Coordinates of C-alpha atoms and ligand atoms in Angstrom, one line a residue:
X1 CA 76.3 65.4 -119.1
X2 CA 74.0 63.9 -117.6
X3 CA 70.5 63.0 -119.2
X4 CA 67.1 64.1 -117.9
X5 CA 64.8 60.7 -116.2
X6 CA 61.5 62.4 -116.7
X7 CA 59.0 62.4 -119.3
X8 CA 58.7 66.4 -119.2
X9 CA 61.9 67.1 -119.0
X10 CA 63.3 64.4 -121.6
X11 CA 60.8 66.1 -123.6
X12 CA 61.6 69.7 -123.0
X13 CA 65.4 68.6 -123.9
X14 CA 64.5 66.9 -127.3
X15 CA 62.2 69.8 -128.2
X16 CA 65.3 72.7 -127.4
X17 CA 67.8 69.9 -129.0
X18 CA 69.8 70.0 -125.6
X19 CA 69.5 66.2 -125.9
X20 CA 69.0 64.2 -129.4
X21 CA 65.9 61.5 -129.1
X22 CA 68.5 59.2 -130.4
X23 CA 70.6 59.6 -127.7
X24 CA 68.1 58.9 -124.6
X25 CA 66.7 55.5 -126.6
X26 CA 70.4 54.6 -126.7
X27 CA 70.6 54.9 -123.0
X28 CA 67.3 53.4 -122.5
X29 CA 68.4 50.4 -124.6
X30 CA 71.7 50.3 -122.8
X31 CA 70.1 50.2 -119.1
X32 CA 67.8 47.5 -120.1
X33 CA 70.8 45.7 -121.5
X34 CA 72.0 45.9 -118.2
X35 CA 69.2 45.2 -115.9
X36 CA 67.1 43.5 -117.5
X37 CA 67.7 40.1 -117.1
X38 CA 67.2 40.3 -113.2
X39 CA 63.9 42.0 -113.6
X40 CA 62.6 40.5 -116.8
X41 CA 60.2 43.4 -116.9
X42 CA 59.8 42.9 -121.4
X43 CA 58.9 40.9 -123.4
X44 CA 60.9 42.0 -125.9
X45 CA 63.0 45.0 -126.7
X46 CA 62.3 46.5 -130.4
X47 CA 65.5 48.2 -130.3
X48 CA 66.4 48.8 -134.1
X49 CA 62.7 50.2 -134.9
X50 CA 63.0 52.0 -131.4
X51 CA 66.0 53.8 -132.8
X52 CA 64.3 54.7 -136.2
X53 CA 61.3 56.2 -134.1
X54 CA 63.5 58.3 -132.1
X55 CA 65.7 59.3 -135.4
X56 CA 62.3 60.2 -137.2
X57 CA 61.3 62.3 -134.2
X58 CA 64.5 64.2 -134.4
X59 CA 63.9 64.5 -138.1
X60 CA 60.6 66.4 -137.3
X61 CA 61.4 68.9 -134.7
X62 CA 65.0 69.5 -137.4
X63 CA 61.9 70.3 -139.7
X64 CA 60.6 73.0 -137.1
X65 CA 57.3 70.5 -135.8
X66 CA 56.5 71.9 -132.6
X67 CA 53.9 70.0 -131.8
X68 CA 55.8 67.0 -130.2
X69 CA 54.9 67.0 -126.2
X70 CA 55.9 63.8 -125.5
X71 CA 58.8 64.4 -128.7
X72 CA 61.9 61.4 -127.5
X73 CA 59.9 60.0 -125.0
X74 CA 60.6 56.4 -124.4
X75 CA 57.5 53.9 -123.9
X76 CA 56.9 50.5 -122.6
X77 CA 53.3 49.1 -123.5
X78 CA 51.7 46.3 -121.8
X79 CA 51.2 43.2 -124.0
X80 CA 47.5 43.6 -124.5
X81 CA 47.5 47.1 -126.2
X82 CA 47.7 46.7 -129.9
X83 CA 51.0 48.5 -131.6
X84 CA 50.5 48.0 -135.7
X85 CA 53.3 44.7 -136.9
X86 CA 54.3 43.6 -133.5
X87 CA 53.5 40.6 -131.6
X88 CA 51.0 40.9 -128.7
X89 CA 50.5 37.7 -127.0
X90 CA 48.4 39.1 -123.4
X91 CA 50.7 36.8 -121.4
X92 CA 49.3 33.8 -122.6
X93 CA 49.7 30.9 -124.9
X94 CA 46.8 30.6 -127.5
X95 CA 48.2 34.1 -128.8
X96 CA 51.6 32.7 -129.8
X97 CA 52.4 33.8 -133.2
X98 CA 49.8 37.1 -133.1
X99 CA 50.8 40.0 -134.7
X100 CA 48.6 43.0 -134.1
X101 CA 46.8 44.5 -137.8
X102 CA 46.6 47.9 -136.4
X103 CA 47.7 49.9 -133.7
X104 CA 45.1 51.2 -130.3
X105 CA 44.1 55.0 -130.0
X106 CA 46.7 55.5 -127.1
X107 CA 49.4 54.1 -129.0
X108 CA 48.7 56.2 -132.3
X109 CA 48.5 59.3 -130.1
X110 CA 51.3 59.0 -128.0
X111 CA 53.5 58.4 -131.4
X112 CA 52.1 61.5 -132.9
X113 CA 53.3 63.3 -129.7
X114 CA 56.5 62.3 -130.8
X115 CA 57.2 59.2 -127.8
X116 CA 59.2 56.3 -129.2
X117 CA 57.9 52.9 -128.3
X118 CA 60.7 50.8 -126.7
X119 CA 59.4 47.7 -126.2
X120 CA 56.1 44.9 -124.9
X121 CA 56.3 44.6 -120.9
X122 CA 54.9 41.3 -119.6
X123 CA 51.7 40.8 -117.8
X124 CA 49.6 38.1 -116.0
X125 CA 47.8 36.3 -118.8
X126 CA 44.8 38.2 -119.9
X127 CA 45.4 41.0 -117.2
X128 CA 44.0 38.8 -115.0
X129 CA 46.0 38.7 -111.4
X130 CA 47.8 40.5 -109.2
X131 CA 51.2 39.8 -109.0
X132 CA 52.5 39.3 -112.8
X133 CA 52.9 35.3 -111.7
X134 CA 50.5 34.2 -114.3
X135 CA 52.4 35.4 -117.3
X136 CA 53.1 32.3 -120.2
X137 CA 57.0 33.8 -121.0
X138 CA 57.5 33.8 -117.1
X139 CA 57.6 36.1 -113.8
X140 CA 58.6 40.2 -113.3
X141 CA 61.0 40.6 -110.8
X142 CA 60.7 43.3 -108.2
X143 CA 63.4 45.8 -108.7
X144 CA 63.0 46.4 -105.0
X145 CA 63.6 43.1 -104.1
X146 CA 64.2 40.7 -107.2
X147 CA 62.7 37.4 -105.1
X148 CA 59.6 39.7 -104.8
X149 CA 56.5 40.2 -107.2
X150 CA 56.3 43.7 -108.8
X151 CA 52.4 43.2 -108.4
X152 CA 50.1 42.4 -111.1
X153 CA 48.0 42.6 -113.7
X154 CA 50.5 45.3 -115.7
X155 CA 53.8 44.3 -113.0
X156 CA 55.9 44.6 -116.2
X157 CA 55.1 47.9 -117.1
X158 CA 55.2 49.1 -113.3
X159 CA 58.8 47.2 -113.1
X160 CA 60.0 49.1 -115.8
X161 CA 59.0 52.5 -114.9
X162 CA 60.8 51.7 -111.0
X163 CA 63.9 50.2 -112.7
X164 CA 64.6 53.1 -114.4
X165 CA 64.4 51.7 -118.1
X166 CA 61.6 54.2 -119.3
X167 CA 60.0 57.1 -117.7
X168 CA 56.6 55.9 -119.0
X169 CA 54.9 52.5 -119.3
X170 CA 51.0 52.1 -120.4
X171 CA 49.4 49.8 -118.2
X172 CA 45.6 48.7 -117.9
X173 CA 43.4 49.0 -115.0
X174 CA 40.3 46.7 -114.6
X175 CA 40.5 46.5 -111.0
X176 CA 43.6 47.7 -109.8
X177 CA 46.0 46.6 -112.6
X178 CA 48.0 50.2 -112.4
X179 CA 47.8 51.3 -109.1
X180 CA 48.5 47.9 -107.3
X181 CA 51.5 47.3 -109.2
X182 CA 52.0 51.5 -109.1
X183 CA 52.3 51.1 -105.6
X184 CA 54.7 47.6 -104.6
X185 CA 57.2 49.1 -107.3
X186 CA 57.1 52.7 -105.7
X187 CA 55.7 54.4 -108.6
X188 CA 53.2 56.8 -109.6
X189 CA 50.4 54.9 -111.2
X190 CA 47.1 56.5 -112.7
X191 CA 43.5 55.1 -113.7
X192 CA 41.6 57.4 -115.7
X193 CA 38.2 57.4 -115.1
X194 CA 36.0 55.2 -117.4
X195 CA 35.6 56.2 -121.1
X196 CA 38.5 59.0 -120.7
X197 CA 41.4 56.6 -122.4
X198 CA 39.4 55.2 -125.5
X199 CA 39.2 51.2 -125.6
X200 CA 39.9 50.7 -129.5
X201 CA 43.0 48.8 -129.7
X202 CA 43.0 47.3 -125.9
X203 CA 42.8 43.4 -125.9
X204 CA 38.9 43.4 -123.8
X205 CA 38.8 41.5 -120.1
X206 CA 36.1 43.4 -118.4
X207 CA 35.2 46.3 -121.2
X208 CA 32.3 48.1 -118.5
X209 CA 35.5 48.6 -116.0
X210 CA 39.1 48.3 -118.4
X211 CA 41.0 51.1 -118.6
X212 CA 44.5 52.4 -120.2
X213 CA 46.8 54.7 -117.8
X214 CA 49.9 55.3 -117.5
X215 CA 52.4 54.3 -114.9
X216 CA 55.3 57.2 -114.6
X217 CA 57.6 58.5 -111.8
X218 CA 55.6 61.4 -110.9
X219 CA 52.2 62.9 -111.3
X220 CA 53.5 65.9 -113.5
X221 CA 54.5 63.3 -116.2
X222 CA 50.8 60.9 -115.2
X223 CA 49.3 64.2 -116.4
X224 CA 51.3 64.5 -119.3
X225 CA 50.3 61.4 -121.0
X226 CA 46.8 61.9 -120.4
X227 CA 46.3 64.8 -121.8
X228 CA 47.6 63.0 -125.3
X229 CA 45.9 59.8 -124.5
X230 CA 42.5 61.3 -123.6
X231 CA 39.6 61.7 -125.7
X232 CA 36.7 60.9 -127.7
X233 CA 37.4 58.2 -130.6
X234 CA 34.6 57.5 -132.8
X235 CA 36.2 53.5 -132.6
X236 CA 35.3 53.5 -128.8
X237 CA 31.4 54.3 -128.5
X238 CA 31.8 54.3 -124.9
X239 CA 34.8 56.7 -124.7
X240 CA 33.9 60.4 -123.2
X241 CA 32.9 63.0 -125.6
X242 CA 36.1 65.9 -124.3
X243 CA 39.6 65.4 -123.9
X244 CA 41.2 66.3 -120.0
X245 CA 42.6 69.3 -121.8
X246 CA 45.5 71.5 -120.0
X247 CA 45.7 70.7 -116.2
X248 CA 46.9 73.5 -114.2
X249 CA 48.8 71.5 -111.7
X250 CA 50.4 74.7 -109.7
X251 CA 48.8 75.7 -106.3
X252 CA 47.9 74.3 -103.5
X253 CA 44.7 72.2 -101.9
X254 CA 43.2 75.0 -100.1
X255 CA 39.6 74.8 -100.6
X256 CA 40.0 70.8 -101.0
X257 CA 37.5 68.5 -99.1
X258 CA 39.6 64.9 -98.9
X259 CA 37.6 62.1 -96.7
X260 CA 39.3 59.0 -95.3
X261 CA 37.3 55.6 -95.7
X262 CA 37.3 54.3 -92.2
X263 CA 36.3 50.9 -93.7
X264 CA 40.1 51.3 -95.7
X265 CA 42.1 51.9 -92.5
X266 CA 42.4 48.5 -91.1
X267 CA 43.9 46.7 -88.4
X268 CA 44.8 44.1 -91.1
X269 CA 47.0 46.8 -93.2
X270 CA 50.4 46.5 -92.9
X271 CA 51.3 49.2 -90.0
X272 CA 53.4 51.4 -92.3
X273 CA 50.6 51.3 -95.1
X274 CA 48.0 52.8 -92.5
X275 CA 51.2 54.9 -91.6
X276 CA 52.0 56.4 -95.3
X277 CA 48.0 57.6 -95.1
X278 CA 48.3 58.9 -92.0
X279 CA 51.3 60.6 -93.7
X280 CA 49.7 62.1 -96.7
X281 CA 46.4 63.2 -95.0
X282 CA 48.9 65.5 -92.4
X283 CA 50.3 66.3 -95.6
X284 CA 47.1 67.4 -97.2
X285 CA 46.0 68.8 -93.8
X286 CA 49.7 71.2 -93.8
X287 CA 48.5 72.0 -98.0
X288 CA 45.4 73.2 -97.4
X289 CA 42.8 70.9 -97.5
X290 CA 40.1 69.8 -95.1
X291 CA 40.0 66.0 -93.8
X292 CA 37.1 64.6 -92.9
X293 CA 36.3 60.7 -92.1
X294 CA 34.2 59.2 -94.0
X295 CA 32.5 55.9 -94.3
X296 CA 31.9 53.5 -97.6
X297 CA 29.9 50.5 -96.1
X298 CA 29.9 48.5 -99.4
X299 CA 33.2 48.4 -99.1
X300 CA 33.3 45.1 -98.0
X301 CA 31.1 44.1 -101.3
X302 CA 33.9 45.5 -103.7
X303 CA 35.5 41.8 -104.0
X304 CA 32.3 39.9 -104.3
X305 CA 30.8 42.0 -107.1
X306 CA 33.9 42.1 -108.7
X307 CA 34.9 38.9 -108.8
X308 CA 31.2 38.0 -111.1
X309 CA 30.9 41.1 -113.4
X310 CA 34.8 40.9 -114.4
X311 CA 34.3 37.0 -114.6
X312 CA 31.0 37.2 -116.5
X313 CA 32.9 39.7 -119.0
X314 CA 35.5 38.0 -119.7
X315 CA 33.6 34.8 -120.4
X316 CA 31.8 36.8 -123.0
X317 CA 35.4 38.4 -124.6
X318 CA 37.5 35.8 -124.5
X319 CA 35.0 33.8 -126.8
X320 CA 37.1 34.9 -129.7
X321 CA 39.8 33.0 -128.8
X322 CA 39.0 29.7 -130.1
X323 CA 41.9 28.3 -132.6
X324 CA 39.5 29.8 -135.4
X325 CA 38.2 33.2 -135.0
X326 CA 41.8 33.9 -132.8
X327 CA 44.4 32.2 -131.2
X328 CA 46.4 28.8 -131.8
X329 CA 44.7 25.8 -132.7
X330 CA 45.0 22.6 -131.2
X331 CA 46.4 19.8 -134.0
X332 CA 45.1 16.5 -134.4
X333 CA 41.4 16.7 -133.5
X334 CA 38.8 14.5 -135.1
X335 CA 35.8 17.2 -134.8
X336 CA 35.0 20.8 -134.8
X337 CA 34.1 20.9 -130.8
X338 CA 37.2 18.7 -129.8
X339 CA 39.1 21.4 -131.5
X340 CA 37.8 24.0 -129.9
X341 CA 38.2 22.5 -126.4
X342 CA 41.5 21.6 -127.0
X343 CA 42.4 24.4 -128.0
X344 CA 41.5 26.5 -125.2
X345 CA 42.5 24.0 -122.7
X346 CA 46.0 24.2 -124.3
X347 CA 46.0 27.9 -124.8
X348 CA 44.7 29.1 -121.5
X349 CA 46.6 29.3 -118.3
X350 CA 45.0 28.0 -115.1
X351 CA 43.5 31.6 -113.9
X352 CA 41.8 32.2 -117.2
X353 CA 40.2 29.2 -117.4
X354 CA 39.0 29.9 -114.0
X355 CA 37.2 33.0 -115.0
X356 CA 35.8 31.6 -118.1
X357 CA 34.3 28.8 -116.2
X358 CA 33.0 31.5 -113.2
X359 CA 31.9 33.6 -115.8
X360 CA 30.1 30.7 -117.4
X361 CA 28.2 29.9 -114.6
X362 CA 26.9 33.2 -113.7
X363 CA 25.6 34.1 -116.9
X364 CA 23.9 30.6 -117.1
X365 CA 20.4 30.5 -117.4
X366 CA 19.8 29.0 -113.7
X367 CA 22.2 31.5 -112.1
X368 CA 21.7 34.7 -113.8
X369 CA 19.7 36.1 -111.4
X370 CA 21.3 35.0 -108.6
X371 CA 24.2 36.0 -109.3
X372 CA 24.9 38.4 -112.0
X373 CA 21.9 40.0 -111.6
X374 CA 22.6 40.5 -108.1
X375 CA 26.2 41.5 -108.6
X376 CA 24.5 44.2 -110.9
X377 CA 22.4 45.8 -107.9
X378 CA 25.3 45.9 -105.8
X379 CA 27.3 47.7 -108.5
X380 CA 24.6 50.8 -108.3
X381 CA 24.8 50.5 -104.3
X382 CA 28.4 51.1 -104.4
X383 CA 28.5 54.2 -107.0
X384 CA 25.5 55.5 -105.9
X385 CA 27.3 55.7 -102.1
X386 CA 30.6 57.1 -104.1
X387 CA 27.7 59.7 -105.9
X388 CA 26.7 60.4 -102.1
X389 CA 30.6 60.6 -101.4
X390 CA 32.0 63.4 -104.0
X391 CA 28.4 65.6 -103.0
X392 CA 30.8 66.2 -99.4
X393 CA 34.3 65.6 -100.9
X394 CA 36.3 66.2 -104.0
X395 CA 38.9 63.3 -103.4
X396 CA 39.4 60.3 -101.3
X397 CA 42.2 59.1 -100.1
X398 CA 43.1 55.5 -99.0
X399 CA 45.5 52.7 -98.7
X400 CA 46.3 51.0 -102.4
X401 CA 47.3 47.7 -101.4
X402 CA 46.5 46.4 -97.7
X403 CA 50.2 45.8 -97.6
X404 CA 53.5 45.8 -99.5
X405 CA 55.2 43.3 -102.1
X406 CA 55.1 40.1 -101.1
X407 CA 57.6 37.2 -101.6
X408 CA 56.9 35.0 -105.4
X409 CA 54.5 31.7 -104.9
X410 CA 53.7 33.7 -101.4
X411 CA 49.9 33.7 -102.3
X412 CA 48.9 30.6 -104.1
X413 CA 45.3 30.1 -103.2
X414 CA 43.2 32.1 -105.5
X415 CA 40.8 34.2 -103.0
X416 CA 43.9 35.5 -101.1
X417 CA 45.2 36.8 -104.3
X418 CA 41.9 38.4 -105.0
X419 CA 42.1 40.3 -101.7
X420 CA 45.1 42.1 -102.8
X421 CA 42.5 44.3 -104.4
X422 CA 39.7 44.9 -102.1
X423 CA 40.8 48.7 -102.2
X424 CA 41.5 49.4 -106.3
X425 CA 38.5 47.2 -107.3
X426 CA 35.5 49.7 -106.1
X427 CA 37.0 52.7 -108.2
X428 CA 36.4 50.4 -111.3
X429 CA 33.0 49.0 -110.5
X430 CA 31.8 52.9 -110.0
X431 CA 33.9 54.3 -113.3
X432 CA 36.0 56.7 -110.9
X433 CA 39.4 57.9 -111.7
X434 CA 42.2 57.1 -109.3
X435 CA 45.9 57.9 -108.8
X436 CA 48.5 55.4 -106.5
X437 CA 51.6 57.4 -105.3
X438 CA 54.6 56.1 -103.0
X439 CA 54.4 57.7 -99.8
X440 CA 56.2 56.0 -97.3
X441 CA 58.7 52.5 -97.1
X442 CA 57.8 49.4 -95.2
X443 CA 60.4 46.8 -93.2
X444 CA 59.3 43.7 -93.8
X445 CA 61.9 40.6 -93.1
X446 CA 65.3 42.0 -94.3
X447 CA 63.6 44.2 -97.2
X448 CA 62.5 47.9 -97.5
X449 CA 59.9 48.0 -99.8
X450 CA 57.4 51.1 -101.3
X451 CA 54.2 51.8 -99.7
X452 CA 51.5 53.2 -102.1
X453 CA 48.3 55.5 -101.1
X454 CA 45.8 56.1 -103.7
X455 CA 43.6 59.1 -103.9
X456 CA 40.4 58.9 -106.2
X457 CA 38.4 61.2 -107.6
X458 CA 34.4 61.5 -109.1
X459 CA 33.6 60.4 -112.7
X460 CA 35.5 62.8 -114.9
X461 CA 37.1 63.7 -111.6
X462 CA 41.0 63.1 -113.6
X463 CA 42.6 66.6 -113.4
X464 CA 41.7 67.4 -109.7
X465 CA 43.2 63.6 -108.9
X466 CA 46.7 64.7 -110.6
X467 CA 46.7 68.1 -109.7
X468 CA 46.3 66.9 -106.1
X469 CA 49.0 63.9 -106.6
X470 CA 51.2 66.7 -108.2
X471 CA 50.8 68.7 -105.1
X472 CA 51.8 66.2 -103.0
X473 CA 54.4 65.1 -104.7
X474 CA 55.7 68.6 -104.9
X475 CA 55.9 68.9 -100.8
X476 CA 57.4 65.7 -100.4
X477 CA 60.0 63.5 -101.5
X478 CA 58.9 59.9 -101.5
X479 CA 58.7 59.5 -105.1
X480 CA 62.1 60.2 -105.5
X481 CA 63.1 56.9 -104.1
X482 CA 64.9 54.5 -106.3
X483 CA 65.8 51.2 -105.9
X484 CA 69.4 50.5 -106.0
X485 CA 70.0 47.9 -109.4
X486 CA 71.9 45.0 -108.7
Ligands
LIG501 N1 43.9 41.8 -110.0 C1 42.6 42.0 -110.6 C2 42.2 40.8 -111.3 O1 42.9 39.8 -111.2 C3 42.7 43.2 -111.4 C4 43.2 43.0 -112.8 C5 43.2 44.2 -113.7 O2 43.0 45.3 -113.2 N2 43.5 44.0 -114.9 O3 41.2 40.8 -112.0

C-alpha cells in the first residue's frame, strides 16, 4: 500500500488508523536516509525522538483524542525557531553549542495537533540571504537540479518539502524567505500576514516584518497549518488578537477582483516567469474573477527601504549575541571589549556582519535622519498605495522571483543577491499576507526548473490568499510536479 504525501491526507489516515504515525516517520526517516546527502536540506535528523512523537501520537488517538488535525504529520523547522532541548544554531557560528530552553508558539501548537517534528533544516545565517549559500554547516542543494540553489533565507525547509522528505516545513519570511525559496523548489510557500503567526520562540532579524509560514505541497495543506499556527499569544504583544479560524476553501473566484502590477511584469523576468503569470491570471480569468492592471509605483523603492529597516533591526537584535549575554566567546582576550569583538568577528559570517555594520550606520546619530528616518516615510508610501490597492482589489498577483534557480556562487556580489527580492520584500514592509505557488517550468541551459507566482492579499487578508491559491491549484496541475531524486 501505498502511503498518503499530504499533510491532510496523512492526517485523515492516522486519525481513521488506515496508516500508524509510526509508520509514515519511518518512511520519512528512510527517504531522507536516501536522499539526503545530495540535497543536504537538515541539519540534523532527530530520528529516535521523531519516532517516540509519532508513537505518542498514536497512543492518543488509541485513547479516543480527536482533536489531532495535524495527528502523524511529519515537520521540518527552520533552524531559528526554538524547539525545547534541541540545538538551534540560525546557520551561523557564534550559536554553536545552543540548545533552545523552551519551545516557540508554532512549535507547541503544531505538537498539540498531533505533527511529529522530524528534524532542523538549514538556512543562510541569521535568515539573512537568498539562496541558503550563507549557511555555517554548508549549502542546500536544489532537488531540481543539485548544482543549483534551492533559494534562501529558509532553502532548507523549501528543499525538504520539494524532495519529498516531509509534507511540511516551517519557514520564516522577512522579505521573501518562504516564497522565494517556495517558488525555485516548486512548492507552495505561504507568508502570513504580520502579527497572524505569533513571534515568541522565533530567533528576531527584522521583528516589524518576520514572520513564521509554512512551506507545503499545496495550498489545502498551507491552510491547514495556519489555522493551528495562528493566533493571539499573550508572549507576542504584537501578534493579532483572532485566530484565521476554518477557511472554506471550496468555490470558485467569481466575484474576485485580482490586479496585475505592471511595474512586476518586466522585460528583465525570465520569459517563462512573465509566462506562468500570464498563465494563472487566464486561469483566474476562466475561475471567475475579474483582472484588472494595476500600477504600484514605489515598487521600485521596495529594495532601498528594505535593505535599511531590516539592517537597522537586525543591528538592534543581534546585540545579544556577544560571547556573554549569547553565543560563543572568543578565548584568549585581554579585556572585556576585545572580547566582545572577537567574538562577533569569529561568530559572524561575512553577510551578518554586513548588516550589523549597515544597520550601525543608519541608526547613528549623523545618519538617522537621512536614512532611517527616510526609509520610514517610504515604508507608509508603499502601504498606504497597497491600502489604495485592496480599496479596487482583493488579491494581487505577480511574479515571485524575477527568474528561476540559479547556478551556486552564480550571484556573488551582494546587491545582485538583494534583487532576487524586489518582488517578496514590499509584502513585508506593508504587513500583507502572501502565497508563492508553481505555475509553470522554465528551460534554462540543460535544466527545467519551477516557476513560482505569488498572489497577496490585504492585512488579515490570509484566508482569501489560500482559498484563491487552493482554487488554483484545484484547476491546474503544476503543483503536482516532482522532481525526479537522483
Ligand atoms: N533575502 C532577504 C534578505 O536577505 C529576505 C530574508 C528573509 O526573508 N528572511 O534579507
Amino acid at each position: 500500500m501505498s502511503l498518503p504525501t499530504t499533510a491532510l491526507d496523512i492526517a485523515e489516515a492516522v486519525q481513521t488508523g488506515s496508516a500508524s504515525a509510526r509508520t509514515i516517520i519511518d518512511a520519512a526517516i528512510s527517504r531522507i536516509e536516501a536522499h539526503d546527502a545530495a540535497i543536504t536540506a537538515f541539519e540534523d535528523v532527530r530520528a529516535d525522538q521523531a519516532r517516540a512523537m509519532a508513537d505518542a501520537v498514536d497512543a492518543r488517538i488509541a485513547s479516543g483524542d480527536t482533536n489531532l488535525p495535524l495527528a502523524g504529520v511529519p515537520v521540518a523547522v527552520k533552524d531559528c525557531i526554538a524547539v525545547a532541548g534541541e540545538p538551534m544554531t540560525c546557520g551561523s557560528r557564534i550559536l554553536e553549542g545552543y540548545v533552545c530552553p523552551f519551545s516557540a508558539t508554532a512549535i507547541e501548537r503544531l505538537v498539540n495537533a498531533g505533527a511529529v517534528l522530524l528534524g532542523r533544516t538549514r538556512c543562510d545565517e541569521f535568515a539573512m540571504g537568498s539562496s541558503t549559500e550563507h549557511c555555517v554547516s554548508g549549502p542546500v542543494s536544489n532537488p531540481w537540479a543539485t548544482d543549483r540553489v534551492p533559494g534562501g533565507s529558509s532553502g532548507g525547509s523549501a528543499a525538504a518539502v520539494a524532495a519529498g522528505f516531509v509534507p511540511v516545513a516551517l519557514g520564516t519570511d522577512t522579505g521573501g524567505s518562504i516564497r522565494q525559496p517556495a517558488a525555485l523548489c516548486g512548492i507552495t510557500g505561504f507568508k502570513p500576514s504580520q502579527g497572524r503567526v505569533p513571534r515568541w520562540g522565533q530567533v528576531s532579524f527584522a521583528p516589524s516584518m518576520d514572520q513564521i509560514g509554512p512551506f507545503t505541497r499545496t495550498a489545502a495543506d498551507a491552510a491547514a497549518v495556519m489555522q493551528v499556527i495562528s493566533g493571539h499569544d499573550e508572549r507576542d504583544a504584537t501578534s493579532a488578537a483572532d485566530a484565521l479560524g476554518m477557511i472554506d476553501l471550496d468555490g470558485d473566484l467569481s466575484g474576485l477582483r485580482i490586479g496585475i502590477t505592471k511595474e512586476h511584469r518586466s522585460d528583465d523576468n525570465h520569459p517563462a516567469v512573465n509566462a506562468a503569470v500570464d498563465a494563472a491570471a487566464d486561469t483566474c480569468r476562466d475561475l471567475g474573477a475579474t483582472i484588472v492592471d494595476v500600477s504600484l509605483k514605489a515598487t521600485d523603492l521596495g529594495i532601498a527601504c528594505y535593505y535599511v529597516i531590516g539592517p537597522a533591526e537586525a543591528s538592534s537584535n543581534l546585540a545579544r549575541f556577544d560571547g556573554v549575554r549569547y553565543g560563543r566567546r572568543a578565548a584568549g582576550s585581554s579585556d572585556l571589549a576585545e572580547m566582545y569583538e572577537r567574538s562577533r568577528t569569529e561568530g559572524f559570517g561575512p553577510e551578518a556582519r554586513r548588516r550589523i555594520v549597515l544597520g550601525t550606520w543608519v541608526l547613528s546619530a549623523g545618519y538617522y535622519d537621512a536614512y532611517y528616518n527616510r526609509a520610514l516615510k517610504v515604508r507608509r508610501l508603499i502601504s498606504n498605495e497597497y491600502t489604495a490597492q485592496f480599496a479596487n482589489v482583493d488579491l494581487l498577483l505577480g511574479p515571485t522571483t524575477p527568474a528561476p534557480a540559479f547556478r551556486k556562487g552564480a550571484i556573488s556580489d551582494p546587491v545582485s543577491m538583494y534583487l532576487c527580492d524586489r518582488y517578496t520584500v514590499t509584502a513585508n514592509i506593508a504587513g500583507l499576507c502572501g502565497c508563492s505557488i508553481p505555475f509553470g517550468m522554465a528551460q534554462d541551459d540543460d535544466d527545467t526548473l519551477p516557476v513560482g507566482v505569488q498572489l497577496l492579499g490585504p492585512v488579515l487578508g490570509d484566508a482569501t490568499v489560500l482559498r484563491a491559491a487552493h482554487v488554483l491549484q484545484s484547476a491546474s496541475t503544476h503543483h503536482l510536479a516532482q522532481p525526479v531524486m537522483a
